[in-house]
Short mmCIF file of C-alpha atoms in Angstrom, two decimals:
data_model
loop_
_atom_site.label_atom_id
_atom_site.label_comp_id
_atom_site.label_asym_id
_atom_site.label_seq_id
_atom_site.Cartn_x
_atom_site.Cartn_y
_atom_site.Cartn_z
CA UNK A 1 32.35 9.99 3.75
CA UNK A 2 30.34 12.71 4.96
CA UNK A 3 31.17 15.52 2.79
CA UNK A 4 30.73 15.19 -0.95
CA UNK A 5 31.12 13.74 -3.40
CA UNK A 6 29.46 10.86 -1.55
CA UNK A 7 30.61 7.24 -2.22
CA UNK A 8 27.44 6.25 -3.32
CA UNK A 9 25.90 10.10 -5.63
CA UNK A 10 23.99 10.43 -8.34
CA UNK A 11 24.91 12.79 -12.11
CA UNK A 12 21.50 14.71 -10.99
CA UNK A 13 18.53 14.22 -13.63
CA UNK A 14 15.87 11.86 -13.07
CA UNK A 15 12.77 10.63 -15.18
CA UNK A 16 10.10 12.83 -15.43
CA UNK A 17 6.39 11.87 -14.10
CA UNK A 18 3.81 11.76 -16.08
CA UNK A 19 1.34 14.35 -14.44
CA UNK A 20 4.66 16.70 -14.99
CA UNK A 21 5.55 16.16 -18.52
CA UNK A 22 1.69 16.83 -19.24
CA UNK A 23 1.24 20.17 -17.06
CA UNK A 24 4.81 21.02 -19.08
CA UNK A 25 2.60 20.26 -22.20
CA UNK A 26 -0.08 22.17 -21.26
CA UNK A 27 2.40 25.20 -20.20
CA UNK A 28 4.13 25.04 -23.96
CA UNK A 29 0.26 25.28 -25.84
CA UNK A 30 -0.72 28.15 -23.22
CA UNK A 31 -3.24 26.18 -21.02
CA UNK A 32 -1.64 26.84 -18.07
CA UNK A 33 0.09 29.74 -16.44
CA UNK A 34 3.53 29.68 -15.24
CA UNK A 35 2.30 29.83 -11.42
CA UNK A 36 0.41 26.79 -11.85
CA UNK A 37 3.76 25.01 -13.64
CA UNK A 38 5.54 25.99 -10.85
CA UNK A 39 3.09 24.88 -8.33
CA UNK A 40 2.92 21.25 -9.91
CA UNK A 41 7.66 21.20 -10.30
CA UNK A 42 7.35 21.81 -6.41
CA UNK A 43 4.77 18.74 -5.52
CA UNK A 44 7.15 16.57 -7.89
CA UNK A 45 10.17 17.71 -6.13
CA UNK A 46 9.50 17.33 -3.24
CA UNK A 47 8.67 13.52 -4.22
CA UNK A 48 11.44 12.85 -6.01
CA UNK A 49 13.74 14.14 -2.89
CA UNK A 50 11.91 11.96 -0.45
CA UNK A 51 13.16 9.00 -2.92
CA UNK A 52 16.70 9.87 -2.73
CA UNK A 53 16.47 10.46 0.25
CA UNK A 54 15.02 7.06 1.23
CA UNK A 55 16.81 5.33 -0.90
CA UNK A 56 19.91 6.44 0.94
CA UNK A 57 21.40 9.19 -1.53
CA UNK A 58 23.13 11.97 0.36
CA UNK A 59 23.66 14.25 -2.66
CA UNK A 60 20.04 15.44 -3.55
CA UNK A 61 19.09 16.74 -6.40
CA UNK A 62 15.50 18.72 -7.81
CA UNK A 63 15.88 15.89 -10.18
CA UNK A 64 16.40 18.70 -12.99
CA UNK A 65 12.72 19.19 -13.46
CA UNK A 66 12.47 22.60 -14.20
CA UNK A 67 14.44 21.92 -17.45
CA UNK A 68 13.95 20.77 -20.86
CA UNK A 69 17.49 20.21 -21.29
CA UNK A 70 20.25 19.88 -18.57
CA UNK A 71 22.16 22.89 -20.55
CA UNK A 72 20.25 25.39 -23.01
CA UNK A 73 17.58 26.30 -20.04
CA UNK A 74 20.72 27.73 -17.93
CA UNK A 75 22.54 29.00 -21.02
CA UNK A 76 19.74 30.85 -22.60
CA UNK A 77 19.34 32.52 -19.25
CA UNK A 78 22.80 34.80 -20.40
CA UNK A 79 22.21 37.98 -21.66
CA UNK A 80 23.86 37.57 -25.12
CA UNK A 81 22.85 34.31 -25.92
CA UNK A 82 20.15 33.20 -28.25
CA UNK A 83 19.06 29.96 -28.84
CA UNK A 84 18.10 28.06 -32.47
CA UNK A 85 16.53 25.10 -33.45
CA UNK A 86 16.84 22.53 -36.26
CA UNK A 87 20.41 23.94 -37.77
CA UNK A 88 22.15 20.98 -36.14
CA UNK A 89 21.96 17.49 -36.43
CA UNK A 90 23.10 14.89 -34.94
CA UNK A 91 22.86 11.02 -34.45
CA UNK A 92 22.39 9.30 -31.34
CA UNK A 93 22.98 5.10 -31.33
CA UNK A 94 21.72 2.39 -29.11
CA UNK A 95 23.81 0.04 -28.28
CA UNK A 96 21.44 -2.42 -30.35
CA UNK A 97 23.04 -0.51 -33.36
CA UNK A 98 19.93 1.46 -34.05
CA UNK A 99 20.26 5.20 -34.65
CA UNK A 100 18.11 7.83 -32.76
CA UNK A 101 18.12 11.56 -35.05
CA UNK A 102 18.03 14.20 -32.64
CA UNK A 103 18.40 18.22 -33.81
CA UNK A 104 19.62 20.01 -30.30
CA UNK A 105 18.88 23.76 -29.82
CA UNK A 106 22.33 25.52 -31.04
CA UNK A 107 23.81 28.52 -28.56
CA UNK A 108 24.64 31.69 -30.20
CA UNK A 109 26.38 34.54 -28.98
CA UNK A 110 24.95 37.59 -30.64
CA UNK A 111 26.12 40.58 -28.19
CA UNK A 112 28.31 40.75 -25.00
CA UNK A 113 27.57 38.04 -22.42
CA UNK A 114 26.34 39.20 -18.79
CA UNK A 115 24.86 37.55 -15.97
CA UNK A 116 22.23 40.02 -15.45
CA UNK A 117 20.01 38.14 -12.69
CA UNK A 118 20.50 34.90 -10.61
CA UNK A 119 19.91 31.40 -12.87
CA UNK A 120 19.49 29.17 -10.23
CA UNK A 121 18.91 30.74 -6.97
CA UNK A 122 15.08 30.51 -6.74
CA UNK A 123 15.16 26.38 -7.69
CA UNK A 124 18.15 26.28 -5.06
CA UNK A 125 16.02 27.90 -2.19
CA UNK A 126 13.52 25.82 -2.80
CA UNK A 127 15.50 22.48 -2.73
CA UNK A 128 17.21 23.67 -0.03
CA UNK A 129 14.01 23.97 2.00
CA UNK A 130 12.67 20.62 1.15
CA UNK A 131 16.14 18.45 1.78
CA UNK A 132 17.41 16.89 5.06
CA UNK A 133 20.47 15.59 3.31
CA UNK A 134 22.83 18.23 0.93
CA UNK A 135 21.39 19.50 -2.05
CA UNK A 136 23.10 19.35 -4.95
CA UNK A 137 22.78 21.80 -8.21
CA UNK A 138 23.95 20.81 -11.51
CA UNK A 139 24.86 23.44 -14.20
CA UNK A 140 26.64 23.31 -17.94
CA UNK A 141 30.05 23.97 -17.81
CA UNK A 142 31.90 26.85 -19.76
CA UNK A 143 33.01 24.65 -22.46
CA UNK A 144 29.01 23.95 -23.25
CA UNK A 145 28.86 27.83 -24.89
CA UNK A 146 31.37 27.59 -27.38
CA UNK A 147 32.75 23.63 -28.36
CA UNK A 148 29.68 22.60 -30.25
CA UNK A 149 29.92 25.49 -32.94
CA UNK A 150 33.56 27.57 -32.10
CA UNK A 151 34.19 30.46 -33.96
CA UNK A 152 31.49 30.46 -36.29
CA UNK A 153 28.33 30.69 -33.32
CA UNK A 154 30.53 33.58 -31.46
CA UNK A 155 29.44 36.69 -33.06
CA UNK A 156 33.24 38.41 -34.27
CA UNK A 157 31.39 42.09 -33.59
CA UNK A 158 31.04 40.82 -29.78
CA UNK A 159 34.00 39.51 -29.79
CA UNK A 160 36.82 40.22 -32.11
CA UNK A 161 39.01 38.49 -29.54
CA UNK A 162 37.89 34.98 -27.98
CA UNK A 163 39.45 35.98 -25.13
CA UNK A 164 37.27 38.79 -24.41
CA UNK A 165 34.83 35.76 -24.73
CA UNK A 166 36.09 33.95 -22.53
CA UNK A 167 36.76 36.60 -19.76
CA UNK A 168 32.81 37.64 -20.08
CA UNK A 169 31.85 34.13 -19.61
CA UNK A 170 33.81 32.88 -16.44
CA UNK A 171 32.42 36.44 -15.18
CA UNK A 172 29.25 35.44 -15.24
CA UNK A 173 29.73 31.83 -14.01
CA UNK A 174 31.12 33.60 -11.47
CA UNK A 175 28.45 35.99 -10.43
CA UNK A 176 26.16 33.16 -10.71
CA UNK A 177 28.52 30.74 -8.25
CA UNK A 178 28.53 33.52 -6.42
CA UNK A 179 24.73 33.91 -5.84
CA UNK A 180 24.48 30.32 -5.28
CA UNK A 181 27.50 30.40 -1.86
CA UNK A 182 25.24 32.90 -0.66
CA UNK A 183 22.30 31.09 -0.91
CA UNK A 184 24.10 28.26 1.18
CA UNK A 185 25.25 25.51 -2.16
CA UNK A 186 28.19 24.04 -0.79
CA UNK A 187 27.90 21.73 -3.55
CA UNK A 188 27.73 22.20 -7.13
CA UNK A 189 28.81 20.28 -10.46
CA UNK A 190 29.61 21.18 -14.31
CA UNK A 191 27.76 18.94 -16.39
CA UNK A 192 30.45 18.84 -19.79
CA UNK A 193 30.13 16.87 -22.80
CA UNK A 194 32.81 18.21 -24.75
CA UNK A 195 35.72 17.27 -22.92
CA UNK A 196 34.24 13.23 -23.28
CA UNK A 197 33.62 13.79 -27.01
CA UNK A 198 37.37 14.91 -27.34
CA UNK A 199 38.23 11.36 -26.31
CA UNK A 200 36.62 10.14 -29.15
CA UNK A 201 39.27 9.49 -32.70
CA UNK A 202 36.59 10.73 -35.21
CA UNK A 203 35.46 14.14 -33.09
CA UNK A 204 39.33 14.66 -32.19
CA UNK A 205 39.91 14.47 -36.07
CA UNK A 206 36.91 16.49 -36.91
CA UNK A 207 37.76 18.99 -34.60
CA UNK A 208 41.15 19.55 -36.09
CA UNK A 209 39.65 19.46 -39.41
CA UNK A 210 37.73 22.58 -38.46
CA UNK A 211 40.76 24.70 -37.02
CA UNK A 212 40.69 23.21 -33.38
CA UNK A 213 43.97 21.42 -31.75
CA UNK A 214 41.87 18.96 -29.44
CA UNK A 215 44.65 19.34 -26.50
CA UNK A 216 44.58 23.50 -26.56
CA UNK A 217 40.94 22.88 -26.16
CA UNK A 218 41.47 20.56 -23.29
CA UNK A 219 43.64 23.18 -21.78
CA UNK A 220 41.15 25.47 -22.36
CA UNK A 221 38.43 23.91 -20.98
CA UNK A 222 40.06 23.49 -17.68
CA UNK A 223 40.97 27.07 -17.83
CA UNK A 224 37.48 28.05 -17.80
CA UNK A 225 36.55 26.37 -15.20
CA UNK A 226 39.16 27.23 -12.95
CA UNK A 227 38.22 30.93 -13.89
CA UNK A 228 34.61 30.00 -13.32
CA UNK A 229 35.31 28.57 -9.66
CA UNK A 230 38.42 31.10 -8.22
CA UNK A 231 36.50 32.33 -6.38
CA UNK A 232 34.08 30.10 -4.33
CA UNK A 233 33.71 29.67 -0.73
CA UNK A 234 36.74 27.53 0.70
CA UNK A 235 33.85 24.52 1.76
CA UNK A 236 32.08 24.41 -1.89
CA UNK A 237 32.67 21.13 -3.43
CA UNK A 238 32.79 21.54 -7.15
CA UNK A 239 32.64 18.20 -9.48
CA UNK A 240 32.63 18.07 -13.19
CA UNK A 241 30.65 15.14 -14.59
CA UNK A 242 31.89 14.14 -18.43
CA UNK A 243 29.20 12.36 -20.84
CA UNK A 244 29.09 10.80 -24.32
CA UNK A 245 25.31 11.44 -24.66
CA UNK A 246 22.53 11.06 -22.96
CA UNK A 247 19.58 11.11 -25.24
CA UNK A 248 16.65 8.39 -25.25
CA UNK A 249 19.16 5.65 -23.74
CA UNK A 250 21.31 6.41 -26.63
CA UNK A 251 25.16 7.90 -26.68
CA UNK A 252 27.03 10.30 -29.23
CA UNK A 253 31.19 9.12 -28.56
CA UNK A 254 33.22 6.40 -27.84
CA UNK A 255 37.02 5.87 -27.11
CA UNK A 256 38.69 5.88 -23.46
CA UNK A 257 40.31 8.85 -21.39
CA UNK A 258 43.70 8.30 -22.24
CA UNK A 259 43.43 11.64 -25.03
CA UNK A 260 42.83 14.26 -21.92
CA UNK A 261 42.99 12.05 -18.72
CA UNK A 262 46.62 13.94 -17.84
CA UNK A 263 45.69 17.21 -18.78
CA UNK A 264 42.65 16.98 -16.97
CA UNK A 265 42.91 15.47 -14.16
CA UNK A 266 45.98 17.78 -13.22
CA UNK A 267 45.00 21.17 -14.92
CA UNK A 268 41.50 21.13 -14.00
CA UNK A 269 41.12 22.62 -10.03
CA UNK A 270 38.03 20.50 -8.89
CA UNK A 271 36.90 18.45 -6.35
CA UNK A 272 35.80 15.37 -7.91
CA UNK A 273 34.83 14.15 -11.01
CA UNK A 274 32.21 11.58 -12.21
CA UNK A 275 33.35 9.72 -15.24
CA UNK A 276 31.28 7.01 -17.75
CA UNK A 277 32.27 3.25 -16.83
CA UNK A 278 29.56 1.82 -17.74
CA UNK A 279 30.30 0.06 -21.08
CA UNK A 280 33.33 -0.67 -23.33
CA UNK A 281 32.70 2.69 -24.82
CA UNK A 282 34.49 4.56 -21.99
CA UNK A 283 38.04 2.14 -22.41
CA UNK A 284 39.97 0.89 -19.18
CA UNK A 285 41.01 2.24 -15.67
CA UNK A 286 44.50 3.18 -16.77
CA UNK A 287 44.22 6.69 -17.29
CA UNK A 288 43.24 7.12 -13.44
CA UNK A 289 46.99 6.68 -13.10
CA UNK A 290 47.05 10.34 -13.48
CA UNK A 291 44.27 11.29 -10.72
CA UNK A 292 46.16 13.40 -8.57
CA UNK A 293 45.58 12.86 -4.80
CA UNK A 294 43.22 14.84 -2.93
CA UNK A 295 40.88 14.48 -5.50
CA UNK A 296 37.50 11.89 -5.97
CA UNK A 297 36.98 9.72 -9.50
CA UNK A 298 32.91 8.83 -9.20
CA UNK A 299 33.07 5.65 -11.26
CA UNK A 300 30.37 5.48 -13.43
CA UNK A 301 29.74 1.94 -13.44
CA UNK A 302 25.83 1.59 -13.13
CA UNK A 303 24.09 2.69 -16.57
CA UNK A 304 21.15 4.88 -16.47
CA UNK A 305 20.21 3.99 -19.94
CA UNK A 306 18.84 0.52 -19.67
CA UNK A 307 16.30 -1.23 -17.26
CA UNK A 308 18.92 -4.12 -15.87
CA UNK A 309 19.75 -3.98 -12.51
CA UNK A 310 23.72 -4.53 -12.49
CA UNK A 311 24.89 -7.60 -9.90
CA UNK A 312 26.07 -5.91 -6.64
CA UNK A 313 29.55 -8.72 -7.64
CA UNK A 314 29.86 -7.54 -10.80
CA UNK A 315 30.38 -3.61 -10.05
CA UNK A 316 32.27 -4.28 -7.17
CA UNK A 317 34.63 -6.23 -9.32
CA UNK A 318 35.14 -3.33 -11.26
CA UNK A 319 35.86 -0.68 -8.44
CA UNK A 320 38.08 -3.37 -7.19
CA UNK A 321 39.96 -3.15 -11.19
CA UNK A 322 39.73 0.83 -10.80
CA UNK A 323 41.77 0.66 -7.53
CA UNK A 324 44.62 -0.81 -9.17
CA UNK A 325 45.21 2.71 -10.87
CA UNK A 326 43.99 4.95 -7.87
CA UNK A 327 42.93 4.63 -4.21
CA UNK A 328 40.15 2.90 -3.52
CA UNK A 329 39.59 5.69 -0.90
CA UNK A 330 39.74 8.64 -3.84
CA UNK A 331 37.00 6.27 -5.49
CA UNK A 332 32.99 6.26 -5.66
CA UNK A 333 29.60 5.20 -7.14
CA UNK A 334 27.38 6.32 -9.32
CA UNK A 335 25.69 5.93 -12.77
CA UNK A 336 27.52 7.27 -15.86
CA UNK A 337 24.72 9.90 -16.24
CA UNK A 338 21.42 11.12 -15.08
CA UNK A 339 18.50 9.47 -16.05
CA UNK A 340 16.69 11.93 -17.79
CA UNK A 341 19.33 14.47 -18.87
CA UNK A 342 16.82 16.00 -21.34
CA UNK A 343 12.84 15.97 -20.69
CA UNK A 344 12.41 13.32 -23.07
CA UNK A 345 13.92 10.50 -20.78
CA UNK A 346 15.30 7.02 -21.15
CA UNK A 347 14.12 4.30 -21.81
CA UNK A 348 13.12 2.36 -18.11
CA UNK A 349 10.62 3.01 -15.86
CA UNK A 350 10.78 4.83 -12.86
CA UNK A 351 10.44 1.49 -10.69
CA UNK A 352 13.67 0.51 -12.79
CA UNK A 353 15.51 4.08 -11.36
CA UNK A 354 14.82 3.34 -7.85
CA UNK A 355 15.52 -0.40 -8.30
CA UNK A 356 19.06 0.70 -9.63
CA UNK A 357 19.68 3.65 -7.02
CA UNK A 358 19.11 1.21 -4.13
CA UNK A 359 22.17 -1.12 -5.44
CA UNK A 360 24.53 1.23 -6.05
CA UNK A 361 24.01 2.74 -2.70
CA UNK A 362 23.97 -1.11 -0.99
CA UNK A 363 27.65 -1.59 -3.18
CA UNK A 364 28.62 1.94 -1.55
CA UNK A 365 27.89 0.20 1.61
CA UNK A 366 29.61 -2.54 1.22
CA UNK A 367 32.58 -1.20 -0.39
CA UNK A 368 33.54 1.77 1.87
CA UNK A 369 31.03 0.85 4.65
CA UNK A 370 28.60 4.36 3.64
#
């Protein structure tokens, strides 16, 4: 219980204050300087760890405030990569049926990928020097730089062979996990929404439509990130957190594990990984039958997206259904995802965050006596 992931942790994004979204504004239309950005992300860090911190999180987080969006702002950081706007779209729904339009930034690879300077190493000494608990750095996984477009955003004079592809990039996460040991992370997690969408019937069909076999990407996936991680310090934790979209409290798929649970669970050489429980959305506990021991499922059973506090009875009776397909002592708590996983936010207050942290961690308590 003392090593991560904790029984009671947290995806890693958090709402944004106020005074920070309007010094970001400010920063963006050139009336401030990136010194006095900075200046304002390290008072509202150090806040925001004091709350986790009191609320009884172990796993601490800079609550992702540095970023726009939990993946392009680490992505774009690649040499090789350039990022577009508007060429997507997508929809986002609530689960009140309405529909929230949303156009994400779009990764291209234009020239060969290399991880020229740390990403994260400057936010990471930082948190480091302002935690007493463990801090905690989330990063896109692998998958994040080529499921959303395949082929077609991969420029074929980079790389006539995805392979070559895929070599450069789990070099880089490399160099950059490798920056990170040495900066003392001991524990780290791959934020990945592809492998969640690829539970979904429609995506898994649309995916094949376009030339993709949904398991060889699952394999694939896994591959990368075991490529990405080989070599990290023996005592890094590494967690991969899966998500159906996070975007204004509203999602992108639906449908159970059941379509990669076995591959994934077995293939992929992690730690831990959180999963979305918090809704029908994410199906049943059965495809935990394939967790393999030695390994941690973070049920997401809290939601992040809406303003109710779930009863402390009512999540417990679901870890209690969970353990029926795995240990109870391979299990833990969190919310499906972060709160904020872009800048924009959900919709609930920041009262509402707190109010929701502090029961999951009291159900932690209860449950495995954190």
């Amino acid at each position: 219980m003392t090593t991560p992931p904790f029984k009671a942790d947290h995806v890693g994004s958090y709402l944004r204050p106020q005074r920070l979204q309007e010094k970001r504004t400010a920063f963006a239309d050139g009336k401030l300087d990136a010194e006095e950005l900075r200046a304002v992300e390290d008072e509202c860090i150090r806040e925001v760890v004091q709350k986790q911190e009191s609320v009884g999180l172990k796993g601490i987080t800079d609550g992702e405030f540095r970023r726009t969006f939990f993946h392009v702002d680490f992505l774009e950081r690649l040499d090789g990569v350039e990022v577009t706007y508007g060429e997507f779209k997508t929809h986002f729904r609530k689960d009140d049926g309405t529909e929230v339009g949303f156009a994400p930034p779009t990764m291209h690879v234009r020239d060969k990928l290399k991880h020229s300077s740390p990403i994260q190493g400057a936010d990471f000494d930082f948190l480091k020097s302002v935690v007493r608990e463990t801090p905690k750095v989330s990063i896109p996984a692998p998958s994040m730089l080529h499921f959303r477009g395949g082929r077609k955003v991969i420029s074929e004079t980079a790389y006539p062979d995805l392979e070559e592809f895929y070599d450069d990039l789990t070099a880089a996460y490399r160099d950059e996990i490798a920056d990170l040991a040495g900066r003392g992370c001991r524990y780290l997690q791959l934020d990945d929404t592809n492998l969640a969408y690829l539970c979904d019937p429609k995506i898994r069909a649309e995916t094949a439509a376009r030339g993709d076999d949904p398991d060889t990407l699952t394999r694939l996936y896994c591959r990368l990130v075991n490529d990405a991680i080989k070599d990290r310090p023996s005592d890094m934790v590494i967690s991969v957190h899966l998500c159906r979209g996070n975007f204004k409290s509203a999602w992108v798929a639906q449908g159970g594990y059941e379509p990669v649970a076995e591959i994934l669970f077995n293939e992929m050489a992690i730690d831990g990984f959180f999963l979305e429980y918090d809704d029908e959305r994410s199906g049943d506990f059965a495809p935990l039958r394939h967790m393999p021991k030695g390994k941690t499922v973070v049920l997401g059973l809290m939601s992040s997206k809406s303003r109710d506090v779930e009863p402390a009875d009512l999540v417990k009776k679901r870890i209690d259904e969970a353990s029926k397909f795995v240990d109870l002592d391979q299990c833990a708590l969190s919310h499906q995802c972060g709160f904020s996983s872009t800048a924009h936010g959900n919709d609930l207050t920041e009262d509402d965050q707190w109010r929701k942290l502090e029961r999951c961690v009291a159900v932690a308590h209860d449950v495995w006596g954190y």
